[in-house]
Amino acid sequence: MSNFTAGKLAEFELFTDVKPAVNQVDLNVFNQQPDDLKFMQDRHIQPEAWGPFAEGKHGIFTDPTLTKIGQQYGKTPAQVALRWLLQRGVVVIPKSTHEPRMVENMAVFDFTLTDADMAAIEAINLNASTIDHEVTPALIDRFLTIRVHD
Ligand SMILES: NC(=O)c1ccc[n+]([C@@H]2O[C@H](COP(=O)([O-])OP(=O)(O)OC[C@H]3O[C@@H](n4cnc5c(N)ncnc54)[C@H](OP(=O)(O)O)[C@@H]3O)[C@@H](O)[C@H]2O)c1
């Protein structure tokens, strides 16, 4: 599944016999969605974060909280942001076009954030969707004009 909110998942559960395995959603330190995360985990649906760096928005790579926590472990804010998601049971798919950053983004399995670190990161939640546009009736109408050719 992709971008299924708890509400959409509940409808899916109600009207089909298919059990979703993975749901890829907009999840990061600035868009934490604790209720949707719990809903997925209660049903054993694996949450997967797209945009785990919020696509670089909100100054994530220089965020003071992530920077300060990272300094304790010799880790970058990016690594702390990924580790926080992993410790919440979320699969992460960060994107980078730079090899050193790919290596950096994979080096997140040799340290553990404390409960205090996790709580400090919870406090930087902005409830900010990474997607700028709203799904309006006009947008849906535009999608419906797209024709798929065989
Ligand atoms: N299912 C969906 O609806 C959906 C929606 C959007 C995206 N996605 C998928 O999710 C994946 C990731 O999403 P995304 O690319 O939008 O956002 P993202 O992974 O949150 O952020 C990518 C940005 O972070 C930079 N970056 C990566 N590692 C870094 C590091 N260690 N230090 C500093 N900067 C770093 C990248 O720059 P550089 O490349 O220059 O390193 C790029 O600008 C993609 O594969 C995408 O296809 C899925």
JSON list of C-alpha atoms and ligand atoms in Angstrom, two decimals:
[
{"chain": "A", "resi": 1, "resn": "MET", "atom": "CA", "xyz": [0.00, 0.00, 0.00]},
{"chain": "A", "resi": 2, "resn": "SER", "atom": "CA", "xyz": [1.10, 3.59, -0.44]},
{"chain": "A", "resi": 3, "resn": "ASN", "atom": "CA", "xyz": [-0.16, 6.64, 1.42]},
{"chain": "A", "resi": 4, "resn": "PHE", "atom": "CA", "xyz": [-3.01, 4.80, 3.15]},
{"chain": "A", "resi": 5, "resn": "THR", "atom": "CA", "xyz": [-4.09, 6.72, 6.25]},
{"chain": "A", "resi": 6, "resn": "ALA", "atom": "CA", "xyz": [-5.60, 4.80, 9.18]},
{"chain": "A", "resi": 7, "resn": "GLY", "atom": "CA", "xyz": [-9.06, 5.72, 7.87]},
{"chain": "A", "resi": 8, "resn": "LYS", "atom": "CA", "xyz": [-8.33, 4.34, 4.40]},
{"chain": "A", "resi": 9, "resn": "LEU", "atom": "CA", "xyz": [-6.79, 1.20, 5.91]},
{"chain": "A", "resi": 10, "resn": "ALA", "atom": "CA", "xyz": [-9.87, 0.69, 8.08]},
{"chain": "A", "resi": 11, "resn": "GLU", "atom": "CA", "xyz": [-12.13, 0.90, 4.99]},
{"chain": "A", "resi": 12, "resn": "PHE", "atom": "CA", "xyz": [-9.86, -1.49, 3.13]},
{"chain": "A", "resi": 13, "resn": "GLU", "atom": "CA", "xyz": [-10.00, -3.93, 6.05]},
{"chain": "A", "resi": 14, "resn": "LEU", "atom": "CA", "xyz": [-13.76, -3.66, 6.20]},
{"chain": "A", "resi": 15, "resn": "PHE", "atom": "CA", "xyz": [-14.49, -4.18, 2.52]},
{"chain": "A", "resi": 16, "resn": "THR", "atom": "CA", "xyz": [-11.83, -6.66, 1.36]},
{"chain": "A", "resi": 17, "resn": "ASP", "atom": "CA", "xyz": [-10.28, -9.93, 2.53]},
{"chain": "A", "resi": 18, "resn": "VAL", "atom": "CA", "xyz": [-6.78, -8.80, 1.59]},
{"chain": "A", "resi": 19, "resn": "LYS", "atom": "CA", "xyz": [-4.33, -8.23, 4.43]},
{"chain": "A", "resi": 20, "resn": "PRO", "atom": "CA", "xyz": [-1.89, -5.40, 3.65]},
{"chain": "A", "resi": 21, "resn": "ALA", "atom": "CA", "xyz": [1.76, -6.25, 4.36]},
{"chain": "A", "resi": 22, "resn": "VAL", "atom": "CA", "xyz": [3.50, -2.89, 3.99]},
{"chain": "A", "resi": 23, "resn": "ASN", "atom": "CA", "xyz": [2.23, 0.69, 3.86]},
{"chain": "A", "resi": 24, "resn": "GLN", "atom": "CA", "xyz": [4.63, 3.34, 2.53]},
{"chain": "A", "resi": 25, "resn": "VAL", "atom": "CA", "xyz": [3.72, 6.70, 4.05]},
{"chain": "A", "resi": 26, "resn": "ASP", "atom": "CA", "xyz": [5.01, 10.22, 4.67]},
{"chain": "A", "resi": 27, "resn": "LEU", "atom": "CA", "xyz": [6.79, 9.70, 8.01]},
{"chain": "A", "resi": 28, "resn": "ASN", "atom": "CA", "xyz": [9.69, 11.67, 9.48]},
{"chain": "A", "resi": 29, "resn": "VAL", "atom": "CA", "xyz": [10.64, 13.60, 12.62]},
{"chain": "A", "resi": 30, "resn": "PHE", "atom": "CA", "xyz": [8.52, 16.57, 11.47]},
{"chain": "A", "resi": 31, "resn": "ASN", "atom": "CA", "xyz": [5.51, 14.45, 10.51]},
{"chain": "A", "resi": 32, "resn": "GLN", "atom": "CA", "xyz": [5.42, 11.75, 13.17]},
{"chain": "A", "resi": 33, "resn": "GLN", "atom": "CA", "xyz": [1.80, 10.52, 12.85]},
{"chain": "A", "resi": 34, "resn": "PRO", "atom": "CA", "xyz": [1.78, 8.50, 16.10]},
{"chain": "A", "resi": 35, "resn": "ASP", "atom": "CA", "xyz": [-1.89, 7.45, 15.81]},
{"chain": "A", "resi": 36, "resn": "ASP", "atom": "CA", "xyz": [-1.57, 6.11, 12.25]},
{"chain": "A", "resi": 37, "resn": "LEU", "atom": "CA", "xyz": [1.66, 4.35, 13.20]},
{"chain": "A", "resi": 38, "resn": "LYS", "atom": "CA", "xyz": [-0.01, 2.62, 16.14]},
{"chain": "A", "resi": 39, "resn": "PHE", "atom": "CA", "xyz": [-2.98, 1.65, 13.95]},
{"chain": "A", "resi": 40, "resn": "MET", "atom": "CA", "xyz": [-0.63, -0.06, 11.46]},
{"chain": "A", "resi": 41, "resn": "GLN", "atom": "CA", "xyz": [1.45, -1.75, 14.14]},
{"chain": "A", "resi": 42, "resn": "ASP", "atom": "CA", "xyz": [-1.62, -3.04, 15.99]},
{"chain": "A", "resi": 43, "resn": "ARG", "atom": "CA", "xyz": [-2.59, -4.78, 12.72]},
{"chain": "A", "resi": 44, "resn": "HIS", "atom": "CA", "xyz": [0.93, -6.01, 11.93]},
{"chain": "A", "resi": 45, "resn": "ILE", "atom": "CA", "xyz": [1.10, -3.85, 8.81]},
{"chain": "A", "resi": 46, "resn": "GLN", "atom": "CA", "xyz": [4.75, -2.81, 8.35]},
{"chain": "A", "resi": 47, "resn": "PRO", "atom": "CA", "xyz": [5.06, 0.99, 8.16]},
{"chain": "A", "resi": 48, "resn": "GLU", "atom": "CA", "xyz": [7.66, 2.21, 5.66]},
{"chain": "A", "resi": 49, "resn": "ALA", "atom": "CA", "xyz": [8.76, 5.85, 5.58]},
{"chain": "A", "resi": 50, "resn": "TRP", "atom": "CA", "xyz": [9.10, 7.61, 2.28]},
{"chain": "A", "resi": 51, "resn": "GLY", "atom": "CA", "xyz": [10.83, 10.95, 2.57]},
{"chain": "A", "resi": 52, "resn": "PRO", "atom": "CA", "xyz": [12.41, 9.99, 5.91]},
{"chain": "A", "resi": 53, "resn": "PHE", "atom": "CA", "xyz": [14.36, 13.29, 5.72]},
{"chain": "A", "resi": 54, "resn": "ALA", "atom": "CA", "xyz": [11.20, 15.28, 4.92]},
{"chain": "A", "resi": 55, "resn": "GLU", "atom": "CA", "xyz": [12.88, 15.76, 1.53]},
{"chain": "A", "resi": 56, "resn": "GLY", "atom": "CA", "xyz": [15.36, 18.10, 3.30]},
{"chain": "A", "resi": 57, "resn": "LYS", "atom": "CA", "xyz": [12.64, 20.52, 4.46]},
{"chain": "A", "resi": 58, "resn": "HIS", "atom": "CA", "xyz": [12.49, 22.39, 7.81]},
{"chain": "A", "resi": 59, "resn": "GLY", "atom": "CA", "xyz": [16.30, 22.44, 8.11]},
{"chain": "A", "resi": 60, "resn": "ILE", "atom": "CA", "xyz": [16.42, 18.77, 9.07]},
{"chain": "A", "resi": 61, "resn": "PHE", "atom": "CA", "xyz": [20.14, 18.38, 8.30]},
{"chain": "A", "resi": 62, "resn": "THR", "atom": "CA", "xyz": [21.06, 21.19, 10.74]},
{"chain": "A", "resi": 63, "resn": "ASP", "atom": "CA", "xyz": [18.27, 20.74, 13.26]},
{"chain": "A", "resi": 64, "resn": "PRO", "atom": "CA", "xyz": [19.64, 21.68, 16.74]},
{"chain": "A", "resi": 65, "resn": "THR", "atom": "CA", "xyz": [17.93, 18.79, 18.58]},
{"chain": "A", "resi": 66, "resn": "LEU", "atom": "CA", "xyz": [19.11, 16.15, 16.11]},
{"chain": "A", "resi": 67, "resn": "THR", "atom": "CA", "xyz": [22.60, 17.71, 16.01]},
{"chain": "A", "resi": 68, "resn": "LYS", "atom": "CA", "xyz": [22.96, 17.76, 19.80]},
{"chain": "A", "resi": 69, "resn": "ILE", "atom": "CA", "xyz": [21.79, 14.16, 20.17]},
{"chain": "A", "resi": 70, "resn": "GLY", "atom": "CA", "xyz": [24.05, 13.02, 17.33]},
{"chain": "A", "resi": 71, "resn": "GLN", "atom": "CA", "xyz": [27.10, 14.60, 18.95]},
{"chain": "A", "resi": 72, "resn": "GLN", "atom": "CA", "xyz": [26.79, 12.14, 21.85]},
{"chain": "A", "resi": 73, "resn": "TYR", "atom": "CA", "xyz": [27.23, 9.22, 19.45]},
{"chain": "A", "resi": 74, "resn": "GLY", "atom": "CA", "xyz": [29.43, 10.74, 16.73]},
{"chain": "A", "resi": 75, "resn": "LYS", "atom": "CA", "xyz": [26.45, 10.69, 14.34]},
{"chain": "A", "resi": 76, "resn": "THR", "atom": "CA", "xyz": [24.97, 13.26, 11.95]},
{"chain": "A", "resi": 77, "resn": "PRO", "atom": "CA", "xyz": [21.44, 14.71, 12.23]},
{"chain": "A", "resi": 78, "resn": "ALA", "atom": "CA", "xyz": [20.50, 12.57, 9.18]},
{"chain": "A", "resi": 79, "resn": "GLN", "atom": "CA", "xyz": [21.61, 9.40, 10.96]},
{"chain": "A", "resi": 80, "resn": "VAL", "atom": "CA", "xyz": [19.73, 10.35, 14.13]},
{"chain": "A", "resi": 81, "resn": "ALA", "atom": "CA", "xyz": [16.56, 11.04, 12.09]},
{"chain": "A", "resi": 82, "resn": "LEU", "atom": "CA", "xyz": [16.79, 7.57, 10.50]},
{"chain": "A", "resi": 83, "resn": "ARG", "atom": "CA", "xyz": [17.63, 5.83, 13.77]},
{"chain": "A", "resi": 84, "resn": "TRP", "atom": "CA", "xyz": [14.62, 7.43, 15.46]},
{"chain": "A", "resi": 85, "resn": "LEU", "atom": "CA", "xyz": [12.33, 5.97, 12.79]},
{"chain": "A", "resi": 86, "resn": "LEU", "atom": "CA", "xyz": [13.99, 2.55, 12.98]},
{"chain": "A", "resi": 87, "resn": "GLN", "atom": "CA", "xyz": [13.57, 2.45, 16.76]},
{"chain": "A", "resi": 88, "resn": "ARG", "atom": "CA", "xyz": [9.86, 3.14, 16.25]},
{"chain": "A", "resi": 89, "resn": "GLY", "atom": "CA", "xyz": [9.67, 0.04, 14.08]},
{"chain": "A", "resi": 90, "resn": "VAL", "atom": "CA", "xyz": [9.56, 1.92, 10.77]},
{"chain": "A", "resi": 91, "resn": "VAL", "atom": "CA", "xyz": [11.38, 0.73, 7.63]},
{"chain": "A", "resi": 92, "resn": "VAL", "atom": "CA", "xyz": [13.21, 3.68, 6.02]},
{"chain": "A", "resi": 93, "resn": "ILE", "atom": "CA", "xyz": [13.99, 4.37, 2.36]},
{"chain": "A", "resi": 94, "resn": "PRO", "atom": "CA", "xyz": [16.15, 7.50, 2.28]},
{"chain": "A", "resi": 95, "resn": "LYS", "atom": "CA", "xyz": [17.20, 8.75, -1.15]},
{"chain": "A", "resi": 96, "resn": "SER", "atom": "CA", "xyz": [20.60, 10.19, -2.00]},
{"chain": "A", "resi": 97, "resn": "THR", "atom": "CA", "xyz": [22.45, 10.75, -5.26]},
{"chain": "A", "resi": 98, "resn": "HIS", "atom": "CA", "xyz": [25.79, 10.97, -3.38]},
{"chain": "A", "resi": 99, "resn": "GLU", "atom": "CA", "xyz": [27.69, 7.81, -2.52]},
{"chain": "A", "resi": 100, "resn": "PRO", "atom": "CA", "xyz": [29.21, 9.14, 0.75]},
{"chain": "A", "resi": 101, "resn": "ARG", "atom": "CA", "xyz": [25.71, 10.04, 1.95]},
{"chain": "A", "resi": 102, "resn": "MET", "atom": "CA", "xyz": [24.41, 6.58, 1.00]},
{"chain": "A", "resi": 103, "resn": "VAL", "atom": "CA", "xyz": [27.19, 5.10, 3.15]},
{"chain": "A", "resi": 104, "resn": "GLU", "atom": "CA", "xyz": [26.33, 7.57, 5.95]},
{"chain": "A", "resi": 105, "resn": "ASN", "atom": "CA", "xyz": [22.63, 6.69, 5.73]},
{"chain": "A", "resi": 106, "resn": "MET", "atom": "CA", "xyz": [23.40, 2.98, 6.11]},
{"chain": "A", "resi": 107, "resn": "ALA", "atom": "CA", "xyz": [25.61, 3.48, 9.19]},
{"chain": "A", "resi": 108, "resn": "VAL", "atom": "CA", "xyz": [22.71, 3.62, 11.61]},
{"chain": "A", "resi": 109, "resn": "PHE", "atom": "CA", "xyz": [22.85, 0.18, 13.18]},
{"chain": "A", "resi": 110, "resn": "ASP", "atom": "CA", "xyz": [25.75, 0.73, 15.60]},
{"chain": "A", "resi": 111, "resn": "PHE", "atom": "CA", "xyz": [24.14, 3.06, 18.12]},
{"chain": "A", "resi": 112, "resn": "THR", "atom": "CA", "xyz": [20.93, 3.26, 20.15]},
{"chain": "A", "resi": 113, "resn": "LEU", "atom": "CA", "xyz": [18.94, 6.33, 21.10]},
{"chain": "A", "resi": 114, "resn": "THR", "atom": "CA", "xyz": [17.87, 6.48, 24.74]},
{"chain": "A", "resi": 115, "resn": "ASP", "atom": "CA", "xyz": [14.28, 7.00, 25.87]},
{"chain": "A", "resi": 116, "resn": "ALA", "atom": "CA", "xyz": [15.22, 10.62, 26.66]},
{"chain": "A", "resi": 117, "resn": "ASP", "atom": "CA", "xyz": [16.62, 11.08, 23.11]},
{"chain": "A", "resi": 118, "resn": "MET", "atom": "CA", "xyz": [13.46, 9.57, 21.62]},
{"chain": "A", "resi": 119, "resn": "ALA", "atom": "CA", "xyz": [11.27, 11.89, 23.73]},
{"chain": "A", "resi": 120, "resn": "ALA", "atom": "CA", "xyz": [13.33, 14.97, 22.78]},
{"chain": "A", "resi": 121, "resn": "ILE", "atom": "CA", "xyz": [12.80, 14.12, 19.11]},
{"chain": "A", "resi": 122, "resn": "GLU", "atom": "CA", "xyz": [9.07, 13.61, 19.67]},
{"chain": "A", "resi": 123, "resn": "ALA", "atom": "CA", "xyz": [8.99, 17.25, 20.80]},
{"chain": "A", "resi": 124, "resn": "ILE", "atom": "CA", "xyz": [10.17, 18.57, 17.41]},
{"chain": "A", "resi": 125, "resn": "ASN", "atom": "CA", "xyz": [7.12, 17.17, 15.57]},
{"chain": "A", "resi": 126, "resn": "LEU", "atom": "CA", "xyz": [5.49, 19.86, 13.39]},
{"chain": "A", "resi": 127, "resn": "ASN", "atom": "CA", "xyz": [2.65, 17.65, 12.08]},
{"chain": "A", "resi": 128, "resn": "ALA", "atom": "CA", "xyz": [3.86, 18.92, 8.72]},
{"chain": "A", "resi": 129, "resn": "SER", "atom": "CA", "xyz": [2.99, 16.91, 5.64]},
{"chain": "A", "resi": 130, "resn": "THR", "atom": "CA", "xyz": [5.88, 16.73, 3.18]},
{"chain": "A", "resi": 131, "resn": "ILE", "atom": "CA", "xyz": [3.44, 17.11, 0.29]},
{"chain": "A", "resi": 132, "resn": "ASP", "atom": "CA", "xyz": [2.61, 20.75, -0.42]},
{"chain": "A", "resi": 133, "resn": "HIS", "atom": "CA", "xyz": [-0.62, 20.26, -2.31]},
{"chain": "A", "resi": 134, "resn": "GLU", "atom": "CA", "xyz": [-4.01, 19.38, -0.87]},
{"chain": "A", "resi": 135, "resn": "VAL", "atom": "CA", "xyz": [-6.13, 16.66, -2.44]},
{"chain": "A", "resi": 136, "resn": "THR", "atom": "CA", "xyz": [-9.04, 18.85, -3.56]},
{"chain": "A", "resi": 137, "resn": "PRO", "atom": "CA", "xyz": [-12.05, 17.95, -5.75]},
{"chain": "A", "resi": 138, "resn": "ALA", "atom": "CA", "xyz": [-10.39, 19.98, -8.54]},
{"chain": "A", "resi": 139, "resn": "LEU", "atom": "CA", "xyz": [-7.20, 17.90, -8.29]},
{"chain": "A", "resi": 140, "resn": "ILE", "atom": "CA", "xyz": [-9.21, 14.67, -8.34]},
{"chain": "A", "resi": 141, "resn": "ASP", "atom": "CA", "xyz": [-11.08, 15.91, -11.44]},
{"chain": "A", "resi": 142, "resn": "ARG", "atom": "CA", "xyz": [-7.72, 16.55, -13.10]},
{"chain": "A", "resi": 143, "resn": "PHE", "atom": "CA", "xyz": [-6.51, 13.03, -12.27]},
{"chain": "A", "resi": 144, "resn": "LEU", "atom": "CA", "xyz": [-9.75, 11.60, -13.69]},
{"chain": "A", "resi": 145, "resn": "THR", "atom": "CA", "xyz": [-9.03, 13.24, -17.07]},
{"chain": "A", "resi": 146, "resn": "ILE", "atom": "CA", "xyz": [-5.81, 11.22, -17.40]},
{"chain": "A", "resi": 147, "resn": "ARG", "atom": "CA", "xyz": [-6.38, 8.42, -19.88]},
{"chain": "A", "resi": 148, "resn": "VAL", "atom": "CA", "xyz": [-4.57, 5.13, -19.67]},
{"chain": "A", "resi": 149, "resn": "HIS", "atom": "CA", "xyz": [-3.89, 3.57, -23.10]},
{"chain": "A", "resi": 150, "resn": "ASP", "atom": "CA", "xyz": [-3.51, -0.18, -23.60]},
{"chain": "B", "resi": 1, "resn": "LIG", "atom": "N1", "xyz": [5.05, 6.56, -2.05]},
{"chain": "B", "resi": 1, "resn": "LIG", "atom": "C1", "xyz": [5.10, 7.86, -2.21]},
{"chain": "B", "resi": 1, "resn": "LIG", "atom": "O1", "xyz": [4.05, 8.53, -2.28]},
{"chain": "B", "resi": 1, "resn": "LIG", "atom": "C2", "xyz": [6.41, 8.57, -2.28]},
{"chain": "B", "resi": 1, "resn": "LIG", "atom": "C3", "xyz": [6.42, 9.96, -2.31]},
{"chain": "B", "resi": 1, "resn": "LIG", "atom": "C4", "xyz": [7.65, 10.62, -2.35]},
{"chain": "B", "resi": 1, "resn": "LIG", "atom": "C5", "xyz": [8.83, 9.87, -2.38]},
{"chain": "B", "resi": 1, "resn": "LIG", "atom": "N2", "xyz": [8.80, 8.51, -2.39]},
{"chain": "B", "resi": 1, "resn": "LIG", "atom": "C6", "xyz": [10.07, 7.73, -2.44]},
{"chain": "B", "resi": 1, "resn": "LIG", "atom": "O2", "xyz": [10.74, 7.85, -1.20]},
{"chain": "B", "resi": 1, "resn": "LIG", "atom": "C7", "xyz": [12.17, 7.87, -1.40]},
{"chain": "B", "resi": 1, "resn": "LIG", "atom": "C8", "xyz": [12.82, 8.99, -0.65]},
{"chain": "B", "resi": 1, "resn": "LIG", "atom": "O3", "xyz": [12.08, 10.18, -0.76]},
{"chain": "B", "resi": 1, "resn": "LIG", "atom": "P1", "xyz": [12.64, 11.62, -1.15]},
{"chain": "B", "resi": 1, "resn": "LIG", "atom": "O4", "xyz": [13.78, 11.56, -2.05]},
{"chain": "B", "resi": 1, "resn": "LIG", "atom": "O5", "xyz": [11.47, 12.35, -1.66]},
{"chain": "B", "resi": 1, "resn": "LIG", "atom": "O6", "xyz": [13.04, 12.29, 0.25]},
{"chain": "B", "resi": 1, "resn": "LIG", "atom": "P2", "xyz": [14.16, 12.04, 1.40]},
{"chain": "B", "resi": 1, "resn": "LIG", "atom": "O7", "xyz": [14.80, 10.71, 1.31]},
{"chain": "B", "resi": 1, "resn": "LIG", "atom": "O8", "xyz": [13.48, 12.46, 2.66]},
{"chain": "B", "resi": 1, "resn": "LIG", "atom": "O9", "xyz": [15.22, 13.20, 1.09]},
{"chain": "B", "resi": 1, "resn": "LIG", "atom": "C9", "xyz": [16.07, 13.17, 0.02]},
{"chain": "B", "resi": 1, "resn": "LIG", "atom": "C10", "xyz": [16.93, 14.45, 0.10]},
{"chain": "B", "resi": 1, "resn": "LIG", "atom": "O10", "xyz": [17.85, 14.36, 1.18]},
{"chain": "B", "resi": 1, "resn": "LIG", "atom": "C11", "xyz": [19.18, 14.57, 0.73]},
{"chain": "B", "resi": 1, "resn": "LIG", "atom": "N3", "xyz": [20.06, 13.68, 1.54]},
{"chain": "B", "resi": 1, "resn": "LIG", "atom": "C12", "xyz": [20.01, 12.32, 1.58]},
{"chain": "B", "resi": 1, "resn": "LIG", "atom": "N4", "xyz": [20.88, 11.86, 2.50]},
{"chain": "B", "resi": 1, "resn": "LIG", "atom": "C13", "xyz": [21.50, 12.94, 3.05]},
{"chain": "B", "resi": 1, "resn": "LIG", "atom": "C14", "xyz": [22.48, 13.10, 4.06]},
{"chain": "B", "resi": 1, "resn": "LIG", "atom": "N5", "xyz": [23.00, 12.07, 4.70]},
{"chain": "B", "resi": 1, "resn": "LIG", "atom": "N6", "xyz": [22.88, 14.37, 4.38]},
{"chain": "B", "resi": 1, "resn": "LIG", "atom": "C15", "xyz": [22.35, 15.45, 3.74]},
{"chain": "B", "resi": 1, "resn": "LIG", "atom": "N7", "xyz": [21.40, 15.36, 2.77]},
{"chain": "B", "resi": 1, "resn": "LIG", "atom": "C16", "xyz": [20.98, 14.11, 2.43]},
{"chain": "B", "resi": 1, "resn": "LIG", "atom": "C17", "xyz": [19.16, 14.19, -0.73]},
{"chain": "B", "resi": 1, "resn": "LIG", "atom": "O11", "xyz": [20.13, 14.92, -1.42]},
{"chain": "B", "resi": 1, "resn": "LIG", "atom": "P3", "xyz": [21.17, 14.23, -2.42]},
{"chain": "B", "resi": 1, "resn": "LIG", "atom": "O12", "xyz": [20.38, 13.30, -3.32]},
{"chain": "B", "resi": 1, "resn": "LIG", "atom": "O13", "xyz": [21.74, 15.41, -3.15]},
{"chain": "B", "resi": 1, "resn": "LIG", "atom": "O14", "xyz": [22.17, 13.50, -1.57]},
{"chain": "B", "resi": 1, "resn": "LIG", "atom": "C18", "xyz": [17.74, 14.66, -1.15]},
{"chain": "B", "resi": 1, "resn": "LIG", "atom": "O15", "xyz": [17.74, 16.06, -1.39]},
{"chain": "B", "resi": 1, "resn": "LIG", "atom": "C19", "xyz": [12.39, 7.99, -2.90]},
{"chain": "B", "resi": 1, "resn": "LIG", "atom": "O16", "xyz": [12.85, 6.72, -3.33]},
{"chain": "B", "resi": 1, "resn": "LIG", "atom": "C20", "xyz": [11.02, 8.30, -3.46]},
{"chain": "B", "resi": 1, "resn": "LIG", "atom": "O17", "xyz": [10.79, 7.69, -4.73]},
{"chain": "B", "resi": 1, "resn": "LIG", "atom": "C21", "xyz": [7.60, 7.85, -2.32]}
]
